Amino acid sequence: MNSMFNIYFSVIFTFYILFLILSIVSDSLDIFNMSPKIPDAFKEHIDPETYRKGIKYQTERIHFGMFSTVFSSVIFLAFWFSGGFNFVDKTAISLSENYIFRGLLFFGILGVAQTVISIPVSAYSTFVIEKKYGFNKTTLDTWIRDRIKGTILSIVIGAPVLAFLIWFFTYLGNLAWIAAFAGISFLSILLQILAPILIMPLFNKFTPLEDGDLTEKIKELCIKAEFPYSGVYVVDGSKRSTKANAFFTGFGKTRRIALYDTLLETLTHDEIIGVLAHEIGHWQKKHLLRGIFSGLIQMAIMFYLMGIFLSKPGLFSAFRMENISVHAGMLLFTTLFTPLSTVSGILFNYFSRKHEYEADNAGKKLAGTGKHLAMGLIKLSVNNLSNLKPHPLNVFLHYSHPPVLERINNLIKDE
Ligand SMILES: [Zn+2]
């Protein structure tokens, strides 16, 4: 067997450690950046005790995030260095003669292992941290059901997808990446259309909004913006958490406006209209389409490179693999692709933050004022105990939305 310490190992390992350090540094900076002084925009809307509680909550969350990052990294590195991938592959080979079933077993065993490791992390976050600060409304029953439904969904969707990918990359040679790209693009668009009808109702109840006054105001706003939609629904978010949200689901005339029941409790009608005007702003500027399009480009690049590196013996040696196979190659390639996907993630976040400002400005124009949305953002940040002063490095790396204070300043300037 060739030595594992080759060029593939060096690239994958170096970036893995580099990103781990970067993540710990940016989290630590986030903690140092928190200030005991209440920002001016929030002074009248948060009492000092709640503000202090927010700082404690954020600090505890970040500490736990750092701990779970290090914990999962140690497990991953130990698994990698001890030849864990080879062990799982050999087990899958011994269980089936068929190359597709072997692949599914390989991903299946790793998937189960990952789920088992993630359970204590997720349980601690929900039932200890979120509960301590009064956010968690999930019962153990709901939580277990969510996990089971999620697992069944990922098997029902994931297994056929993996089977097709293994088949494409086994038989289609240089054309495999095109088939994979076309297949996955089709599926993800189909899922975007089907999710609101088939998947979301598995987790939440959607009931038509009964508040006549608010319904009228929403209708007025949508007519003014020429925004097509089929109805306004209330989502029972309070079943799981006190955190609030609003979103659209579906496309074109079947688009639904969904408001969390927790949002209706926290914000006034004007503020809800401000939030929806922002969402319509995204639609006016075609941000969703642009996001889907750039996602497709990234996927095409990924599958193209996957086709090139999938069966390079050096990649397999780097993970101490004894057999070369398409299924294992697909997985090992994703570790090689991490530096590129991280850079594209940073770029994606950069454009997403830009889009948030554009949607704020468009929403401000549509609603005639930015002050209701600004007030809505203040209330939501207080309600969710959001981090008001994230460190710029963390914003640059991870934030899809600009820090809330910057958005508020932008919304209320010249008003
Ligand atoms: Zn937005």
CSV table of C-alpha atoms and ligand atoms in Angstrom, one decimal:
chain,number,residue,atom,x,y,z
A,1,MET,CA,0.0,0.0,0.0
A,2,ASN,CA,1.2,3.5,-0.8
A,3,SER,CA,2.0,5.9,2.0
A,4,MET,CA,-1.0,8.1,3.0
A,5,PHE,CA,1.2,11.2,3.3
A,6,ASN,CA,1.0,12.3,-0.4
A,7,ILE,CA,0.1,15.5,-2.1
A,8,TYR,CA,-3.7,14.8,-1.6
A,9,PHE,CA,-3.1,14.3,2.1
A,10,SER,CA,-1.1,17.5,2.4
A,11,VAL,CA,-3.8,19.6,0.6
A,12,ILE,CA,-6.7,18.2,2.5
A,13,PHE,CA,-5.1,18.1,5.9
A,14,THR,CA,-3.6,21.6,5.6
A,15,PHE,CA,-6.9,23.2,4.7
A,16,TYR,CA,-8.7,21.2,7.3
A,17,ILE,CA,-6.5,22.4,10.1
A,18,LEU,CA,-6.4,25.9,8.7
A,19,PHE,CA,-10.2,26.2,8.6
A,20,LEU,CA,-10.4,24.7,12.1
A,21,ILE,CA,-8.1,27.4,13.4
A,22,LEU,CA,-9.9,30.1,11.5
A,23,SER,CA,-13.2,29.0,12.9
A,24,ILE,CA,-11.9,29.0,16.5
A,25,VAL,CA,-10.2,32.4,16.0
A,26,SER,CA,-13.4,34.0,14.5
A,27,ASP,CA,-15.5,32.6,17.3
A,28,SER,CA,-13.1,33.9,20.0
A,29,LEU,CA,-13.1,37.3,18.4
A,30,ASP,CA,-16.9,37.3,18.5
A,31,ILE,CA,-16.8,36.8,22.2
A,32,PHE,CA,-14.2,39.6,22.7
A,33,ASN,CA,-16.2,41.9,20.6
A,34,MET,CA,-19.3,41.8,22.8
A,35,SER,CA,-19.8,45.0,24.7
A,36,PRO,CA,-21.5,45.6,28.0
A,37,LYS,CA,-22.8,48.9,26.6
A,38,ILE,CA,-26.3,48.8,25.0
A,39,PRO,CA,-26.2,50.2,21.5
A,40,ASP,CA,-28.1,53.5,21.0
A,41,ALA,CA,-30.8,52.2,18.7
A,42,PHE,CA,-31.7,49.6,21.3
A,43,LYS,CA,-31.6,51.8,24.5
A,44,GLU,CA,-35.4,52.3,24.7
A,45,HIS,CA,-36.3,48.8,23.7
A,46,ILE,CA,-34.2,46.5,26.0
A,47,ASP,CA,-33.7,46.6,29.7
A,48,PRO,CA,-30.2,46.2,31.0
A,49,GLU,CA,-31.0,42.8,32.5
A,50,THR,CA,-32.3,41.3,29.2
A,51,TYR,CA,-29.3,42.8,27.5
A,52,ARG,CA,-26.9,41.1,29.9
A,53,LYS,CA,-28.9,37.9,29.5
A,54,GLY,CA,-28.3,38.2,25.7
A,55,ILE,CA,-24.6,38.5,26.1
A,56,LYS,CA,-24.5,35.5,28.3
A,57,TYR,CA,-26.7,33.5,25.9
A,58,GLN,CA,-24.5,34.4,22.9
A,59,THR,CA,-21.3,33.6,24.9
A,60,GLU,CA,-22.6,30.3,25.9
A,61,ARG,CA,-23.7,29.4,22.4
A,62,ILE,CA,-20.4,30.3,20.9
A,63,HIS,CA,-18.5,28.4,23.6
A,64,PHE,CA,-20.6,25.3,22.9
A,65,GLY,CA,-20.2,25.8,19.2
A,66,MET,CA,-16.4,25.8,19.6
A,67,PHE,CA,-16.5,22.8,21.8
A,68,SER,CA,-18.6,20.8,19.3
A,69,THR,CA,-16.4,21.9,16.4
A,70,VAL,CA,-13.3,20.6,18.2
A,71,PHE,CA,-15.1,17.5,19.3
A,72,SER,CA,-16.3,16.5,15.8
A,73,SER,CA,-12.9,17.4,14.3
A,74,VAL,CA,-11.1,15.1,16.8
A,75,ILE,CA,-13.5,12.3,15.9
A,76,PHE,CA,-13.1,12.9,12.2
A,77,LEU,CA,-9.3,13.0,12.3
A,78,ALA,CA,-9.1,9.9,14.5
A,79,PHE,CA,-11.4,8.1,12.1
A,80,TRP,CA,-9.4,9.2,9.1
A,81,PHE,CA,-6.0,8.3,10.6
A,82,SER,CA,-7.0,5.0,11.9
A,83,GLY,CA,-8.3,3.9,8.5
A,84,GLY,CA,-12.0,4.1,9.4
A,85,PHE,CA,-13.0,4.8,5.8
A,86,ASN,CA,-11.3,1.7,4.7
A,87,PHE,CA,-12.9,-0.3,7.4
A,88,VAL,CA,-16.4,0.9,6.4
A,89,ASP,CA,-15.7,0.3,2.8
A,90,LYS,CA,-14.5,-3.3,3.4
A,91,THR,CA,-17.6,-3.9,5.5
A,92,ALA,CA,-19.9,-2.7,2.7
A,93,ILE,CA,-18.0,-4.9,0.2
A,94,SER,CA,-18.4,-7.9,2.4
A,95,LEU,CA,-22.2,-7.3,2.7
A,96,SER,CA,-23.1,-7.0,-1.0
A,97,GLU,CA,-21.9,-8.1,-4.4
A,98,ASN,CA,-23.7,-5.2,-6.2
A,99,TYR,CA,-21.7,-2.0,-6.7
A,100,ILE,CA,-24.7,0.2,-6.1
A,101,PHE,CA,-25.7,-1.5,-2.9
A,102,ARG,CA,-22.1,-1.4,-1.7
A,103,GLY,CA,-22.1,2.3,-2.3
A,104,LEU,CA,-25.4,2.8,-0.5
A,105,LEU,CA,-24.2,0.7,2.4
A,106,PHE,CA,-21.0,2.7,2.6
A,107,PHE,CA,-22.9,6.0,2.8
A,108,GLY,CA,-25.5,4.5,5.0
A,109,ILE,CA,-23.0,3.3,7.7
A,110,LEU,CA,-21.2,6.6,7.7
A,111,GLY,CA,-24.6,8.4,7.8
A,112,VAL,CA,-25.7,6.4,10.8
A,113,ALA,CA,-22.4,7.0,12.6
A,114,GLN,CA,-22.6,10.8,12.0
A,115,THR,CA,-26.2,10.9,13.2
A,116,VAL,CA,-25.3,9.1,16.4
A,117,ILE,CA,-22.5,11.6,17.1
A,118,SER,CA,-24.7,14.6,16.3
A,119,ILE,CA,-27.6,13.5,18.7
A,120,PRO,CA,-25.9,14.6,22.0
A,121,VAL,CA,-24.8,17.9,20.4
A,122,SER,CA,-28.2,18.7,19.1
A,123,ALA,CA,-29.9,17.5,22.3
A,124,TYR,CA,-27.7,19.7,24.5
A,125,SER,CA,-28.2,22.7,22.4
A,126,THR,CA,-32.0,22.3,22.4
A,127,PHE,CA,-32.7,21.0,25.9
A,128,VAL,CA,-30.0,22.7,27.9
A,129,ILE,CA,-28.9,26.0,26.2
A,130,GLU,CA,-32.1,27.0,24.4
A,131,LYS,CA,-34.2,25.9,27.4
A,132,LYS,CA,-32.1,27.8,29.9
A,133,TYR,CA,-32.8,31.1,28.1
A,134,GLY,CA,-36.5,30.3,27.6
A,135,PHE,CA,-36.5,29.7,23.8
A,136,ASN,CA,-37.1,26.0,23.7
A,137,LYS,CA,-40.7,24.9,23.4
A,138,THR,CA,-39.9,21.5,21.9
A,139,THR,CA,-41.1,18.5,23.8
A,140,LEU,CA,-38.9,15.4,23.8
A,141,ASP,CA,-41.7,13.7,21.8
A,142,THR,CA,-41.6,16.4,19.0
A,143,TRP,CA,-37.8,16.4,19.0
A,144,ILE,CA,-37.6,12.6,18.5
A,145,ARG,CA,-40.4,12.7,15.8
A,146,ASP,CA,-38.4,15.4,14.0
A,147,ARG,CA,-35.3,13.3,14.0
A,148,ILE,CA,-37.1,10.2,12.7
A,149,LYS,CA,-38.9,12.2,10.0
A,150,GLY,CA,-35.6,13.8,9.0
A,151,THR,CA,-33.9,10.5,8.7
A,152,ILE,CA,-36.6,8.9,6.7
A,153,LEU,CA,-36.7,11.9,4.3
A,154,SER,CA,-32.9,11.8,3.8
A,155,ILE,CA,-33.1,8.1,3.0
A,156,VAL,CA,-36.1,8.5,0.6
A,157,ILE,CA,-34.4,11.4,-1.2
A,158,GLY,CA,-30.7,10.5,-0.7
A,159,ALA,CA,-30.6,6.9,-1.6
A,160,PRO,CA,-32.0,7.1,-5.1
A,161,VAL,CA,-29.8,10.2,-5.7
A,162,LEU,CA,-26.7,8.4,-4.6
A,163,ALA,CA,-27.6,5.3,-6.6
A,164,PHE,CA,-27.9,7.4,-9.8
A,165,LEU,CA,-24.7,9.3,-9.1
A,166,ILE,CA,-22.8,6.0,-8.6
A,167,TRP,CA,-24.3,4.7,-11.8
A,168,PHE,CA,-23.5,7.8,-13.8
A,169,PHE,CA,-19.8,8.0,-12.6
A,170,THR,CA,-19.4,4.2,-13.2
A,171,TYR,CA,-20.6,4.1,-16.8
A,172,LEU,CA,-20.8,7.5,-18.4
A,173,GLY,CA,-17.0,8.4,-18.3
A,174,ASN,CA,-16.3,12.0,-19.3
A,175,LEU,CA,-20.0,12.7,-19.7
A,176,ALA,CA,-20.9,11.6,-16.1
A,177,TRP,CA,-20.6,15.1,-14.6
A,178,ILE,CA,-23.1,16.5,-17.2
A,179,ALA,CA,-25.6,13.8,-16.3
A,180,ALA,CA,-25.0,14.3,-12.6
A,181,PHE,CA,-25.4,18.1,-13.0
A,182,ALA,CA,-28.6,17.8,-15.1
A,183,GLY,CA,-30.1,15.2,-12.7
A,184,ILE,CA,-29.4,17.1,-9.5
A,185,SER,CA,-30.5,20.5,-10.9
A,186,PHE,CA,-33.8,18.9,-12.0
A,187,LEU,CA,-34.3,17.3,-8.6
A,188,SER,CA,-33.5,20.5,-6.6
A,189,ILE,CA,-35.9,22.5,-8.7
A,190,LEU,CA,-38.5,19.8,-8.2
A,191,LEU,CA,-37.9,19.8,-4.5
A,192,GLN,CA,-38.3,23.6,-4.3
A,193,ILE,CA,-41.7,23.2,-5.9
A,194,LEU,CA,-42.7,20.1,-3.8
A,195,ALA,CA,-41.3,21.0,-0.4
A,196,PRO,CA,-44.1,23.4,0.6
A,197,ILE,CA,-46.7,20.8,-0.4
A,198,LEU,CA,-45.1,17.6,0.7
A,199,ILE,CA,-42.2,18.2,3.1
A,200,MET,CA,-43.0,21.3,5.2
A,201,PRO,CA,-46.4,20.1,6.4
A,202,LEU,CA,-44.7,17.0,7.9
A,203,PHE,CA,-43.0,19.3,10.4
A,204,ASN,CA,-45.4,22.3,10.8
A,205,LYS,CA,-49.1,23.1,10.5
A,206,PHE,CA,-50.1,25.8,8.0
A,207,THR,CA,-53.4,27.4,8.7
A,208,PRO,CA,-54.9,30.4,6.8
A,209,LEU,CA,-54.5,33.7,8.5
A,210,GLU,CA,-57.8,34.7,10.1
A,211,ASP,CA,-57.0,38.3,11.1
A,212,GLY,CA,-59.1,40.2,8.6
A,213,ASP,CA,-57.4,43.6,9.2
A,214,LEU,CA,-53.9,42.2,8.7
A,215,THR,CA,-55.0,40.2,5.7
A,216,GLU,CA,-56.4,43.4,4.1
A,217,LYS,CA,-53.1,45.2,4.7
A,218,ILE,CA,-51.1,42.4,3.2
A,219,LYS,CA,-53.4,42.3,0.2
A,220,GLU,CA,-52.9,46.1,-0.3
A,221,LEU,CA,-49.2,45.8,-0.2
A,222,CYS,CA,-49.1,42.9,-2.6
A,223,ILE,CA,-51.4,44.7,-5.1
A,224,LYS,CA,-49.1,47.8,-4.9
A,225,ALA,CA,-46.0,45.6,-5.6
A,226,GLU,CA,-47.8,43.5,-8.2
A,227,PHE,CA,-46.7,40.5,-6.2
A,228,PRO,CA,-48.6,37.3,-7.0
A,229,TYR,CA,-49.5,34.9,-4.2
A,230,SER,CA,-52.2,32.4,-3.3
A,231,GLY,CA,-52.7,33.0,0.4
A,232,VAL,CA,-51.4,34.0,3.8
A,233,TYR,CA,-50.7,31.2,6.3
A,234,VAL,CA,-49.8,31.0,9.9
A,235,VAL,CA,-47.1,28.5,10.8
A,236,ASP,CA,-47.1,26.9,14.3
A,237,GLY,CA,-43.5,27.8,15.0
A,238,SER,CA,-44.3,28.2,18.7
A,239,LYS,CA,-44.5,24.4,18.9
A,240,ARG,CA,-40.6,24.3,18.9
A,241,SER,CA,-39.2,27.7,19.7
A,242,THR,CA,-40.2,31.3,20.7
A,243,LYS,CA,-38.0,32.6,17.9
A,244,ALA,CA,-39.9,34.3,15.1
A,245,ASN,CA,-39.7,34.4,11.3
A,246,ALA,CA,-41.6,35.0,8.0
A,247,PHE,CA,-41.0,33.5,4.6
A,248,PHE,CA,-42.5,32.7,1.2
A,249,THR,CA,-42.9,29.2,-0.2
A,250,GLY,CA,-43.6,28.0,-3.7
A,251,PHE,CA,-43.4,29.8,-7.1
A,252,GLY,CA,-45.5,32.2,-9.1
A,253,LYS,CA,-49.3,32.1,-8.5
A,254,THR,CA,-49.0,29.2,-6.0
A,255,ARG,CA,-46.7,31.2,-3.8
A,256,ARG,CA,-47.8,31.3,-0.2
A,257,ILE,CA,-46.8,33.9,2.4
A,258,ALA,CA,-46.0,32.1,5.7
A,259,LEU,CA,-45.9,34.0,9.0
A,260,TYR,CA,-44.8,32.3,12.3
A,261,ASP,CA,-47.4,32.6,15.0
A,262,THR,CA,-44.5,33.9,17.2
A,263,LEU,CA,-44.0,36.7,14.7
A,264,LEU,CA,-47.7,37.7,15.0
A,265,GLU,CA,-47.3,37.8,18.7
A,266,THR,CA,-44.2,39.9,18.7
A,267,LEU,CA,-44.7,42.5,16.0
A,268,THR,CA,-47.5,45.1,15.2
A,269,HIS,CA,-49.3,45.0,11.9
A,270,ASP,CA,-47.2,47.8,10.5
A,271,GLU,CA,-44.0,46.0,11.4
A,272,ILE,CA,-45.2,42.8,9.8
A,273,ILE,CA,-45.9,44.8,6.7
A,274,GLY,CA,-42.4,46.2,6.9
A,275,VAL,CA,-41.0,42.6,7.1
A,276,LEU,CA,-43.1,41.5,4.1
A,277,ALA,CA,-42.1,44.5,2.1
A,278,HIS,CA,-38.5,43.5,2.6
A,279,GLU,CA,-39.3,39.9,1.4
A,280,ILE,CA,-41.1,41.4,-1.6
A,281,GLY,CA,-38.0,43.4,-2.2
A,282,HIS,CA,-36.0,40.2,-2.6
A,283,TRP,CA,-38.6,39.1,-5.2
A,284,GLN,CA,-38.5,42.4,-7.1
A,285,LYS,CA,-34.7,42.2,-7.3
A,286,LYS,CA,-34.8,38.5,-8.4
A,287,HIS,CA,-32.5,37.4,-5.6
A,288,LEU,CA,-33.9,33.9,-5.3
A,289,LEU,CA,-33.4,33.2,-9.0
A,290,ARG,CA,-29.8,34.6,-8.8
A,291,GLY,CA,-29.1,32.4,-5.8
A,292,ILE,CA,-30.4,29.3,-7.6
A,293,PHE,CA,-28.4,30.2,-10.7
A,294,SER,CA,-25.1,30.6,-8.8
A,295,GLY,CA,-25.8,27.4,-6.9
A,296,LEU,CA,-26.1,25.6,-10.2
A,297,ILE,CA,-22.8,27.0,-11.4
A,298,GLN,CA,-21.1,25.8,-8.3
A,299,MET,CA,-22.6,22.4,-8.6
A,300,ALA,CA,-21.5,22.1,-12.3
A,301,ILE,CA,-17.9,22.9,-11.2
A,302,MET,CA,-18.1,20.5,-8.4
A,303,PHE,CA,-19.3,17.6,-10.5
A,304,TYR,CA,-16.8,18.4,-13.3
A,305,LEU,CA,-13.9,18.2,-10.8
A,306,MET,CA,-15.4,15.2,-9.2
A,307,GLY,CA,-15.2,13.4,-12.5
A,308,ILE,CA,-11.5,14.2,-12.7
A,309,PHE,CA,-10.4,13.3,-9.2
A,310,LEU,CA,-12.9,10.5,-8.4
A,311,SER,CA,-10.6,7.6,-9.1
A,312,LYS,CA,-7.1,9.1,-8.5
A,313,PRO,CA,-5.2,6.4,-6.6
A,314,GLY,CA,-3.5,9.2,-4.5
A,315,LEU,CA,-6.8,10.3,-3.1
A,316,PHE,CA,-7.5,6.8,-1.9
A,317,SER,CA,-4.0,6.3,-0.4
A,318,ALA,CA,-4.5,9.6,1.5
A,319,PHE,CA,-7.4,7.9,3.3
A,320,ARG,CA,-5.7,4.5,3.7
A,321,MET,CA,-8.1,2.9,1.3
A,322,GLU,CA,-7.3,-0.5,-0.1
A,323,ASN,CA,-10.0,-0.5,-2.8
A,324,ILE,CA,-10.7,2.1,-5.4
A,325,SER,CA,-14.4,2.6,-6.0
A,326,VAL,CA,-16.7,5.2,-7.3
A,327,HIS,CA,-18.8,5.5,-4.2
A,328,ALA,CA,-15.8,6.1,-1.9
A,329,GLY,CA,-14.2,8.4,-4.5
A,330,MET,CA,-17.4,10.6,-4.4
A,331,LEU,CA,-17.1,11.0,-0.6
A,332,LEU,CA,-13.3,11.5,-0.4
A,333,PHE,CA,-13.5,14.1,-3.2
A,334,THR,CA,-15.8,16.3,-1.1
A,335,THR,CA,-12.9,16.7,1.4
A,336,LEU,CA,-10.6,17.8,-1.5
A,337,PHE,CA,-13.3,20.2,-2.6
A,338,THR,CA,-13.7,21.9,0.8
A,339,PRO,CA,-11.3,24.8,0.1
A,340,LEU,CA,-13.2,25.7,-3.0
A,341,SER,CA,-16.6,25.4,-1.4
A,342,THR,CA,-15.5,27.5,1.5
A,343,VAL,CA,-14.4,30.3,-0.8
A,344,SER,CA,-17.6,30.1,-2.7
A,345,GLY,CA,-19.5,30.1,0.6
A,346,ILE,CA,-17.8,33.4,1.5
A,347,LEU,CA,-18.6,34.8,-1.9
A,348,PHE,CA,-22.2,33.7,-1.6
A,349,ASN,CA,-22.5,35.4,1.9
A,350,TYR,CA,-21.0,38.6,0.5
A,351,PHE,CA,-23.7,38.8,-2.2
A,352,SER,CA,-26.3,37.7,0.2
A,353,ARG,CA,-25.5,40.6,2.6
A,354,LYS,CA,-25.6,43.0,-0.4
A,355,HIS,CA,-29.0,41.6,-1.4
A,356,GLU,CA,-30.3,42.2,2.2
A,357,TYR,CA,-29.5,45.9,1.8
A,358,GLU,CA,-31.1,46.0,-1.6
A,359,ALA,CA,-34.2,44.2,-0.2
A,360,ASP,CA,-34.3,46.7,2.7
A,361,ASN,CA,-34.1,49.6,0.4
A,362,ALA,CA,-36.7,48.2,-2.0
A,363,GLY,CA,-39.0,47.4,1.0
A,364,LYS,CA,-38.5,50.9,2.4
A,365,LYS,CA,-39.6,52.4,-0.9
A,366,LEU,CA,-42.6,50.0,-1.1
A,367,ALA,CA,-43.8,50.6,2.4
A,368,GLY,CA,-43.1,54.3,2.2
A,369,THR,CA,-40.9,54.2,5.3
A,370,GLY,CA,-38.1,52.1,6.8
A,371,LYS,CA,-38.9,52.8,10.4
A,372,HIS,CA,-41.5,49.9,10.8
A,373,LEU,CA,-39.0,47.3,9.5
A,374,ALA,CA,-36.3,48.8,11.7
A,375,MET,CA,-38.6,48.6,14.7
A,376,GLY,CA,-39.5,45.0,13.7
A,377,LEU,CA,-35.8,44.1,13.5
A,378,ILE,CA,-35.1,45.6,16.9
A,379,LYS,CA,-38.0,43.6,18.4
A,380,LEU,CA,-36.9,40.4,16.7
A,381,SER,CA,-33.3,40.9,17.9
A,382,VAL,CA,-34.5,41.5,21.4
A,383,ASN,CA,-36.9,38.5,21.2
A,384,ASN,CA,-34.2,36.2,19.8
A,385,LEU,CA,-31.4,37.7,22.0
A,386,SER,CA,-29.3,38.1,18.8
A,387,ASN,CA,-25.7,39.1,18.8
A,388,LEU,CA,-25.8,42.8,18.1
A,389,LYS,CA,-22.1,43.2,17.6
A,390,PRO,CA,-20.6,40.3,15.7
A,391,HIS,CA,-16.9,40.6,14.9
A,392,PRO,CA,-16.2,41.7,11.3
A,393,LEU,CA,-14.2,38.5,10.6
A,394,ASN,CA,-17.1,36.3,11.6
A,395,VAL,CA,-19.5,38.5,9.5
A,396,PHE,CA,-17.1,38.1,6.5
A,397,LEU,CA,-16.9,34.3,6.9
A,398,HIS,CA,-20.3,33.3,8.1
A,399,TYR,CA,-23.0,36.0,7.9
A,400,SER,CA,-25.6,35.8,5.2
A,401,HIS,CA,-27.3,38.9,6.7
A,402,PRO,CA,-25.5,42.2,7.7
A,403,PRO,CA,-25.3,42.9,11.4
A,404,VAL,CA,-28.7,44.1,12.6
A,405,LEU,CA,-27.4,47.6,13.8
A,406,GLU,CA,-26.0,48.3,10.3
A,407,ARG,CA,-29.3,47.4,8.7
A,408,ILE,CA,-31.2,49.6,11.2
A,409,ASN,CA,-28.9,52.6,10.5
A,410,ASN,CA,-29.4,52.1,6.8
A,411,LEU,CA,-33.2,51.9,7.2
A,412,ILE,CA,-33.7,55.0,9.3
A,413,LYS,CA,-31.1,57.3,7.8
A,414,ASP,CA,-32.7,60.3,6.3
A,415,GLU,CA,-36.0,59.6,8.1
B,1,ZN,ZN,-33.9,39.3,3.5
